[in-house]
Short mmCIF file of C-alpha atoms and ligand atoms in Angstrom, two decimals:
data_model
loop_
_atom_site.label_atom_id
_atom_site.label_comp_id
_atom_site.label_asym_id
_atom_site.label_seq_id
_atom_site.Cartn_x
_atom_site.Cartn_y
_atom_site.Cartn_z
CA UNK A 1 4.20 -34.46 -40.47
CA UNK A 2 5.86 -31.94 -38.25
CA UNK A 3 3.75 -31.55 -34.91
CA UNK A 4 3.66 -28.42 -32.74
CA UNK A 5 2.50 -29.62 -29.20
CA UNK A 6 0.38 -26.28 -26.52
CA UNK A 7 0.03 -27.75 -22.94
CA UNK A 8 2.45 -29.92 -21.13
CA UNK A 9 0.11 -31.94 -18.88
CA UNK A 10 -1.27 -35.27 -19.06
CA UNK A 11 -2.21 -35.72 -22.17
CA UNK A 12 0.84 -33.59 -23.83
CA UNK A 13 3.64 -36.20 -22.15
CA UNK A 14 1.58 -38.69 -23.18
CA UNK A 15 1.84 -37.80 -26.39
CA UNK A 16 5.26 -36.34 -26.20
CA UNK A 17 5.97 -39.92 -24.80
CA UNK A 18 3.83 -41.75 -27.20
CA UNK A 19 4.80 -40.41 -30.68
CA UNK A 20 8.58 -39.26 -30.07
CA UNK A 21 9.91 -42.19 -27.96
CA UNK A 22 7.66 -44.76 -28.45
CA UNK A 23 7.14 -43.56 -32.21
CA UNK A 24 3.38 -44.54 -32.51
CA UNK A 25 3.02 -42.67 -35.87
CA UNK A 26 5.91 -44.07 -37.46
CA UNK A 27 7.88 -41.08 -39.25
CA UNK A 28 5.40 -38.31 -37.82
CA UNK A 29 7.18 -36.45 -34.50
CA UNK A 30 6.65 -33.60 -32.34
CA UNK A 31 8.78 -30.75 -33.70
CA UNK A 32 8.43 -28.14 -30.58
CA UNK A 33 5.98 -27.57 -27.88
CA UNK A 34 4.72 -24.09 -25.95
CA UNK A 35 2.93 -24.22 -22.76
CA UNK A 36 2.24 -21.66 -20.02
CA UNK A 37 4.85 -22.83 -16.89
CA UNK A 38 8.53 -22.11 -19.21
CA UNK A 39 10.09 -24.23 -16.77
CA UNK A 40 7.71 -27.47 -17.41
CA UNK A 41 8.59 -26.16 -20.79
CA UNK A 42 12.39 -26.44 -20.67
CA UNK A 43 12.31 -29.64 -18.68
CA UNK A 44 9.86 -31.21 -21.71
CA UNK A 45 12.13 -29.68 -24.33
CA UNK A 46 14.92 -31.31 -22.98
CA UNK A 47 13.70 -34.86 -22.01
CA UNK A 48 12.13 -35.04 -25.60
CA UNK A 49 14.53 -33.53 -27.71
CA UNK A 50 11.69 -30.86 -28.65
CA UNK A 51 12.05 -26.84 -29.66
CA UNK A 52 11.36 -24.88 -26.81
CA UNK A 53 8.93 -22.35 -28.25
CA UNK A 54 9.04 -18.94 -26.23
CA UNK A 55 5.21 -18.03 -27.02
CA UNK A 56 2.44 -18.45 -29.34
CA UNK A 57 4.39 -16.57 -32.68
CA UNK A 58 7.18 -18.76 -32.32
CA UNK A 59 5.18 -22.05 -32.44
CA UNK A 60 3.25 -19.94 -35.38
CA UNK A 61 6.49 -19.19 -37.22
CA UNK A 62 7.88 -22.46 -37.19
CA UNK A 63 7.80 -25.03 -39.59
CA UNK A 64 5.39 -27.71 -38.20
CA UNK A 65 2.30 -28.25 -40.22
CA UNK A 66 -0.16 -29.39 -37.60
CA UNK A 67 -0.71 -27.89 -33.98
CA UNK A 68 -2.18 -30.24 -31.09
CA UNK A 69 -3.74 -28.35 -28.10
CA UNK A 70 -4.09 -30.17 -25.34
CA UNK A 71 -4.06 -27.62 -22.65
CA UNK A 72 -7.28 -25.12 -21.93
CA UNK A 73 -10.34 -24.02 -23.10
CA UNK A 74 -9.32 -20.21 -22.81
CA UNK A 75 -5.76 -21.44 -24.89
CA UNK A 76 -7.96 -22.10 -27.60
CA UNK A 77 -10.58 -19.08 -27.64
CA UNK A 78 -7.26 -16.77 -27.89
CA UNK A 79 -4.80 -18.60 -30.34
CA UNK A 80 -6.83 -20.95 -32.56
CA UNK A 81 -7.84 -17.94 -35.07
CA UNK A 82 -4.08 -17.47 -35.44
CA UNK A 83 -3.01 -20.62 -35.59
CA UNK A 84 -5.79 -21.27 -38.38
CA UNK A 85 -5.27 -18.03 -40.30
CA UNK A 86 -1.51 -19.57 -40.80
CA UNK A 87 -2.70 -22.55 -42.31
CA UNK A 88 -1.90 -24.72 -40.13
CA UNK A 89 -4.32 -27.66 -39.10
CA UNK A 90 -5.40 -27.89 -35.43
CA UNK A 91 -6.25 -30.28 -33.17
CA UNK A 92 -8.73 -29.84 -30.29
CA UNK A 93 -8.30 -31.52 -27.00
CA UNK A 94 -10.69 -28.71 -25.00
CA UNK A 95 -13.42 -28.95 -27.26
CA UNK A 96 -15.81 -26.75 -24.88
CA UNK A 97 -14.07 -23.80 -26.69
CA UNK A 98 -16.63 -24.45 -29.72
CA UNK A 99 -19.45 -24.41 -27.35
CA UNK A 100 -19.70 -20.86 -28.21
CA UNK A 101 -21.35 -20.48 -31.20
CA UNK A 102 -19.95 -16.88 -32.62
CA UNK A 103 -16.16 -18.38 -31.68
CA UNK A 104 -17.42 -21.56 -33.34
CA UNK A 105 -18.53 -19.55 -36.96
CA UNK A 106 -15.47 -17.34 -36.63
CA UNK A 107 -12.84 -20.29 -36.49
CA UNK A 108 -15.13 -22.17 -39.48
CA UNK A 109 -14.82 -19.18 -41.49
CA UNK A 110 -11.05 -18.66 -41.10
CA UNK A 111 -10.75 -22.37 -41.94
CA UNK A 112 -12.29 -21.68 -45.50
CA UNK A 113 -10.38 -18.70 -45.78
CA UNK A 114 -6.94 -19.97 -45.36
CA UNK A 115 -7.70 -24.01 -46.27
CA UNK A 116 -6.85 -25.16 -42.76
CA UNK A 117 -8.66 -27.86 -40.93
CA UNK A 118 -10.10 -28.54 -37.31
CA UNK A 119 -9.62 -31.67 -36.05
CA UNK A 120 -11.97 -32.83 -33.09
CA UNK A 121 -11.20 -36.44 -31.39
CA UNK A 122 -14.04 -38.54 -29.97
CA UNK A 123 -12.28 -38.18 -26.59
CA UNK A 124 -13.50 -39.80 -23.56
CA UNK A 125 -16.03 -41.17 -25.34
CA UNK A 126 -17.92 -42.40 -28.07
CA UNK A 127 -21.34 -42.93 -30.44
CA UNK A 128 -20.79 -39.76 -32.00
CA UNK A 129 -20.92 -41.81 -35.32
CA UNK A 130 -24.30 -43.00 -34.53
CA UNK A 131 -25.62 -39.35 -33.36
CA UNK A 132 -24.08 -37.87 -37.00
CA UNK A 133 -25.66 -41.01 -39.39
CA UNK A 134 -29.23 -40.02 -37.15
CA UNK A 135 -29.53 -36.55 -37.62
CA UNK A 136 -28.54 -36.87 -41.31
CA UNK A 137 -32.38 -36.38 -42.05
CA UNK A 138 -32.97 -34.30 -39.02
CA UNK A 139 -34.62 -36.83 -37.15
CA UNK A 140 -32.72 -37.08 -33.96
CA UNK A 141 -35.01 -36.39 -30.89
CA UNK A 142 -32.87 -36.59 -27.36
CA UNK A 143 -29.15 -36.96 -26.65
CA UNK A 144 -28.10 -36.98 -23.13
CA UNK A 145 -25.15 -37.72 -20.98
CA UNK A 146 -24.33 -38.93 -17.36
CA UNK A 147 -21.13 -38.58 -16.20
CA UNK A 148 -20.22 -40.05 -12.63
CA UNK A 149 -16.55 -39.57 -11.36
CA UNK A 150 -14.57 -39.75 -8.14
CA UNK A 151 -14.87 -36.54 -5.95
CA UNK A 152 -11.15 -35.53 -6.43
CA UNK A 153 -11.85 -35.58 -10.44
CA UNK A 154 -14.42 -32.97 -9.82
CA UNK A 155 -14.22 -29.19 -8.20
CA UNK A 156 -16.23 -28.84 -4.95
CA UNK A 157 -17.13 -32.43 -5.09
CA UNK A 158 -17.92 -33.83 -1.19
CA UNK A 159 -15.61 -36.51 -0.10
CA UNK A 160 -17.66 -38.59 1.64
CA UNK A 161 -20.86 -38.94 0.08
CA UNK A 162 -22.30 -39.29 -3.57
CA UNK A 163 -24.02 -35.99 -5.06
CA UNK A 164 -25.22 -34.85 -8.22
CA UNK A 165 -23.37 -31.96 -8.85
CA UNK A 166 -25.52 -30.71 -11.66
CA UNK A 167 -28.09 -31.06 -13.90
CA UNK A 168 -29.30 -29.12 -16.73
CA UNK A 169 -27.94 -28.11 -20.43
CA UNK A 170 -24.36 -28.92 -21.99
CA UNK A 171 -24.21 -24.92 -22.34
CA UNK A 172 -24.39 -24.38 -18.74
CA UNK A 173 -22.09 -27.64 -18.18
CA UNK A 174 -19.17 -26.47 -19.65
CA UNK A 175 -19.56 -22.84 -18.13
CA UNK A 176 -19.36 -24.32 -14.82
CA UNK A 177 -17.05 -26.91 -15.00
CA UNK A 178 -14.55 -25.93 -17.93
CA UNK A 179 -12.09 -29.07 -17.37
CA UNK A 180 -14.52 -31.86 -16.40
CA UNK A 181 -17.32 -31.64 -19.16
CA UNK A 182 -15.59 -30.84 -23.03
CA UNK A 183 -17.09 -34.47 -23.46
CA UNK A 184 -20.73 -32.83 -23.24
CA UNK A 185 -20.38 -30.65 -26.07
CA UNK A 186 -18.29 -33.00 -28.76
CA UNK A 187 -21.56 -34.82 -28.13
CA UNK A 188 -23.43 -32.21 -28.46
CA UNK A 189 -21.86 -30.88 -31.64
CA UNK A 190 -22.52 -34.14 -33.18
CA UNK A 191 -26.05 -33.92 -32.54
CA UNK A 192 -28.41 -31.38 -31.28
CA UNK A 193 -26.23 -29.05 -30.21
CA UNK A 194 -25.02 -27.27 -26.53
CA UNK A 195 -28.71 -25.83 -25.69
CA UNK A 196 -30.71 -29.55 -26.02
CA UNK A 197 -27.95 -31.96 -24.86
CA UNK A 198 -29.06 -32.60 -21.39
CA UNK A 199 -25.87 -33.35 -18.96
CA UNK A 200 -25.76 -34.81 -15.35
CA UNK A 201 -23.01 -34.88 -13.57
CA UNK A 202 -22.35 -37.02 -10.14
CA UNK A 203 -19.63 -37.17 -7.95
CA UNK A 204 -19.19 -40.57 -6.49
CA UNK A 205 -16.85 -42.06 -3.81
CA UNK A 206 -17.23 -45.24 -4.09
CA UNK A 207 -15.99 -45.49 -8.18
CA UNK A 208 -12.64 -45.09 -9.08
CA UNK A 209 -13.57 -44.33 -12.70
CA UNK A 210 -14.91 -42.04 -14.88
CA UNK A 211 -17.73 -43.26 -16.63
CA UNK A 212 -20.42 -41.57 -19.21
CA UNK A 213 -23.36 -43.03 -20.44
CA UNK A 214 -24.96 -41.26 -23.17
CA UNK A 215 -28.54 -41.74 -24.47
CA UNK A 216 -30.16 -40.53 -27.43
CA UNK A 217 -33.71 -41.45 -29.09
CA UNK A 218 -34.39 -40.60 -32.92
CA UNK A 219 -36.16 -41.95 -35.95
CA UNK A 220 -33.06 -44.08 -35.97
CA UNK A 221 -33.94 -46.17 -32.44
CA UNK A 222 -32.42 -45.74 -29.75
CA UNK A 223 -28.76 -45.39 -28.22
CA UNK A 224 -27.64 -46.40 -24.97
CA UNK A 225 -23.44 -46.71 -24.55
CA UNK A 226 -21.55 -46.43 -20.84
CA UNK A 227 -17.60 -46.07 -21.59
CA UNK A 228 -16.01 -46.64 -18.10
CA UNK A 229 -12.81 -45.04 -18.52
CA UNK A 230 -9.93 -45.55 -16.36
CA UNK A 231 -8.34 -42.26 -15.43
CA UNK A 232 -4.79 -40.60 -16.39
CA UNK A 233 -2.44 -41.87 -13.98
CA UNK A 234 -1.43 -38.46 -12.69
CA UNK A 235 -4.40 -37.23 -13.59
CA UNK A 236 -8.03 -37.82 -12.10
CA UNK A 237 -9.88 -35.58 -13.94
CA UNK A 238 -8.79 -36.84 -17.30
CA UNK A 239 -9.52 -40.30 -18.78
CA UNK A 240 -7.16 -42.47 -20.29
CA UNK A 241 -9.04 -42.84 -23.69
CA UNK A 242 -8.91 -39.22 -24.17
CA UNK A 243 -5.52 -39.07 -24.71
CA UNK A 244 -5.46 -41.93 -26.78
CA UNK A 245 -8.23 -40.89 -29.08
CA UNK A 246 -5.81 -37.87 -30.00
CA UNK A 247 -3.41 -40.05 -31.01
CA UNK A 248 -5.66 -42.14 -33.10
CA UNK A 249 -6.90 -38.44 -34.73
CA UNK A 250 -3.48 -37.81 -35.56
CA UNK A 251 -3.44 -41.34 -37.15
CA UNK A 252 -6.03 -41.11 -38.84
CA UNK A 253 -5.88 -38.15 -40.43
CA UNK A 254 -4.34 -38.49 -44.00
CA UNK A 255 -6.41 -41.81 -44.34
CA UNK A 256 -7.54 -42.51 -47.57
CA UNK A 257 -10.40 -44.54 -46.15
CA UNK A 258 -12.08 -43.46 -43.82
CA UNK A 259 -14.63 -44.75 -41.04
CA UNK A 260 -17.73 -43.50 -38.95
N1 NDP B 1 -12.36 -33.90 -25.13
C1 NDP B 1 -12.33 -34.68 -24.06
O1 NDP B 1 -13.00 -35.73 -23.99
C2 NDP B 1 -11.45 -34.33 -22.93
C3 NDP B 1 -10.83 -33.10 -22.87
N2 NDP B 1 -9.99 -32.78 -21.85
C4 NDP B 1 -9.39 -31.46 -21.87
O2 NDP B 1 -8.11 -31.57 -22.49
C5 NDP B 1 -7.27 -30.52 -22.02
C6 NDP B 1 -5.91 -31.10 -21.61
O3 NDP B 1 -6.11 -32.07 -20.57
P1 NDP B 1 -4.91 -32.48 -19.58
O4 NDP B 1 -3.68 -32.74 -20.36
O5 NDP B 1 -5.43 -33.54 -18.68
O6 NDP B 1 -4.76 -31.13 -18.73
P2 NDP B 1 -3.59 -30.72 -17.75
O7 NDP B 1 -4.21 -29.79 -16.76
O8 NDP B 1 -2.86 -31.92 -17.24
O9 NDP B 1 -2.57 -29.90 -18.68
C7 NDP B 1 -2.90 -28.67 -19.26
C8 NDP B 1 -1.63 -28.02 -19.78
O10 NDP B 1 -1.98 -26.78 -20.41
C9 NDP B 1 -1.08 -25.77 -19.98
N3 NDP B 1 -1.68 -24.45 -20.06
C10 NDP B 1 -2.65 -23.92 -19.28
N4 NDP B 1 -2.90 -22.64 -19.65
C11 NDP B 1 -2.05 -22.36 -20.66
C12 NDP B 1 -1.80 -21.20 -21.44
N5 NDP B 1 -2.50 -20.07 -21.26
N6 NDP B 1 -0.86 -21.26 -22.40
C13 NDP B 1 -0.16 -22.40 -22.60
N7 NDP B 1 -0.33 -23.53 -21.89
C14 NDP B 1 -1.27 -23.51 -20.93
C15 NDP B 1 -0.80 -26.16 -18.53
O11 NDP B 1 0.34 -25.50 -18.08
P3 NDP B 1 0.48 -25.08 -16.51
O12 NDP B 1 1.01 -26.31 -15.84
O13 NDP B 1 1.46 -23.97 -16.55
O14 NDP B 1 -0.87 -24.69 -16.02
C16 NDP B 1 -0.63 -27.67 -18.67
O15 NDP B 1 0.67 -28.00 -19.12
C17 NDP B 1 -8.04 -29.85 -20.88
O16 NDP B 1 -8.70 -28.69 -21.36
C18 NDP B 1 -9.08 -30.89 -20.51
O17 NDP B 1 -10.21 -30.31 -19.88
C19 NDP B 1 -9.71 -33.69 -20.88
C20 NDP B 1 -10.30 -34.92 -20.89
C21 NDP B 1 -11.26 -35.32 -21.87
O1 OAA B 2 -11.81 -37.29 -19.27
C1 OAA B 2 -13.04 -37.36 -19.09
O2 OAA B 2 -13.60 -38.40 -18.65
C2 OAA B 2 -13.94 -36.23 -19.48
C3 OAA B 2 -13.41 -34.89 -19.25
O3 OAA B 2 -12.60 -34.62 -18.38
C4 OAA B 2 -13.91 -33.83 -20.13
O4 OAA B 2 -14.76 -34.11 -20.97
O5 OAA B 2 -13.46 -32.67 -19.99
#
């Protein structure tokens, strides 16, 4: 599998570093990348042995079979539909992008169309396969989250002093803080969707982690799980796990058995 690699932050060196020098997915590599800053770009190119693509068309035109965003929420409202209509498979990292439901339809639709598939990772956290198995029969009542991070992991965040920073629906979450909160609505596509996911989020100094603890109550029982992740290293804002549950997507994905 040929990967093409948009966004050259955390969790794209990680995976440039993971899968092409560390070769975590034995013969699959990262063929080229594109982000935004074309020097970053170069630099990455050139430390990983990786194309250099110049824009979107080029990454398009190439032969990889499988793109891997890992870069913006806004990156993926304007080039998924592209990317899809080519063929190629995508994988999400800024899943808020699918909070919208007429983007959401639109990308579904090209998928049937053209036979390419959307790949969406657990990210920084988990029990998505319990909130999928308890809706099955529509009986899933509440699904909530409550994320608590360091202030420099979250805009506007007060250094000295904890502070809920909001409360309210996964909708509204992901409008206000578009790099902090993607975790809200992979939850809440799993479940009830963006509208009835309730989401708090508190900035705290005295934790160094970032930690979400989801609830949920259904027919099923109930669900209580806290991941407490420890962040990228360069990173704050980004847990460690998220990264790592793209790889294990991109592992995953020709599996003849599959779990969850
Ligand atoms: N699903 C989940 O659980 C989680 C999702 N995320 C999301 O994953 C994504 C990646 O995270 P992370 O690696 O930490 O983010 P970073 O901010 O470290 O990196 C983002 C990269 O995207 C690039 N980029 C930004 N805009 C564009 C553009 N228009 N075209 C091409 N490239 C662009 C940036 O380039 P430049 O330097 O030029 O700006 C940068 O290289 C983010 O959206 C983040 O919110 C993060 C954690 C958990
Ligand atoms: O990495 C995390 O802990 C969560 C995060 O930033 C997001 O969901 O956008």
């Amino acid at each position: 599998m040929r990967i093409g690699l948009i966004g050259g932050g955390n969790i794209g060196k990680f995976l440039l570093q993971s899968i092409n020098i560390d070769g975590l997915l034995s013969g699959d590599k990262i063929a080229g990348i594109y982000t935004r800053n074309q020097q970053a770009a170069a630099e990455l190119a050139t430390e990983f042995a990786v194309e250099n693509y110049s824009d979107i068309q080029s990454l398009i035109q190439s032969n990889i079979d499988l793109v891997v965003e890992a870069a913006t929420i806004k990156v993926v409202k304007d080039y998924a539909a592209a990317i899809l209509a080519s063929g190629k498979d995508l994988v999400l990292t800024s899943i808020g992008a699918l909070a919208d439901e007429d983007f959401y339809k639109n990308i579904e639709e090209i998928c049937r169309e053209s036979g390419a598939m959307i790949h969406l990772p657990s990210g920084a956290i988990g029990g998505l396969d319990v909130l999928k198995a308890a809706k099955s029969i529509g009986e899933l009542e509440s699904v909530s989250i409550t994320t608590r991070k360091p202030p420099q992991a979250l805009p506007g965040a007060p250094a000295d002093q904890e502070q809920v920073m909001f409360e309210g629906s996964a909708a509204e979450a992901i409008e206000l803080f578009p790099k902090n909160i993607n975790v809200s609505i992979i939850l809440s596509l799993a479940g009830l969707g963006p509208e009835q996911t309730g989401v708090k989020i508190i900035s705290d100094p005295a934790v160094s982690k970032n930690s979400h603890t989801i609830e949920a109550t259904g027919s099923f029982g109930t669900l209580s799980l806290k991941v407490e992740n420890d962040p990228m290293p360069n990173n704050p804002k980004t847990s460690y796990l998220a990264a790592l549950s793209v790889l294990s997507a991109l592992k995953n994905k020709n599996a003849v058995i599959k779990m969850g």
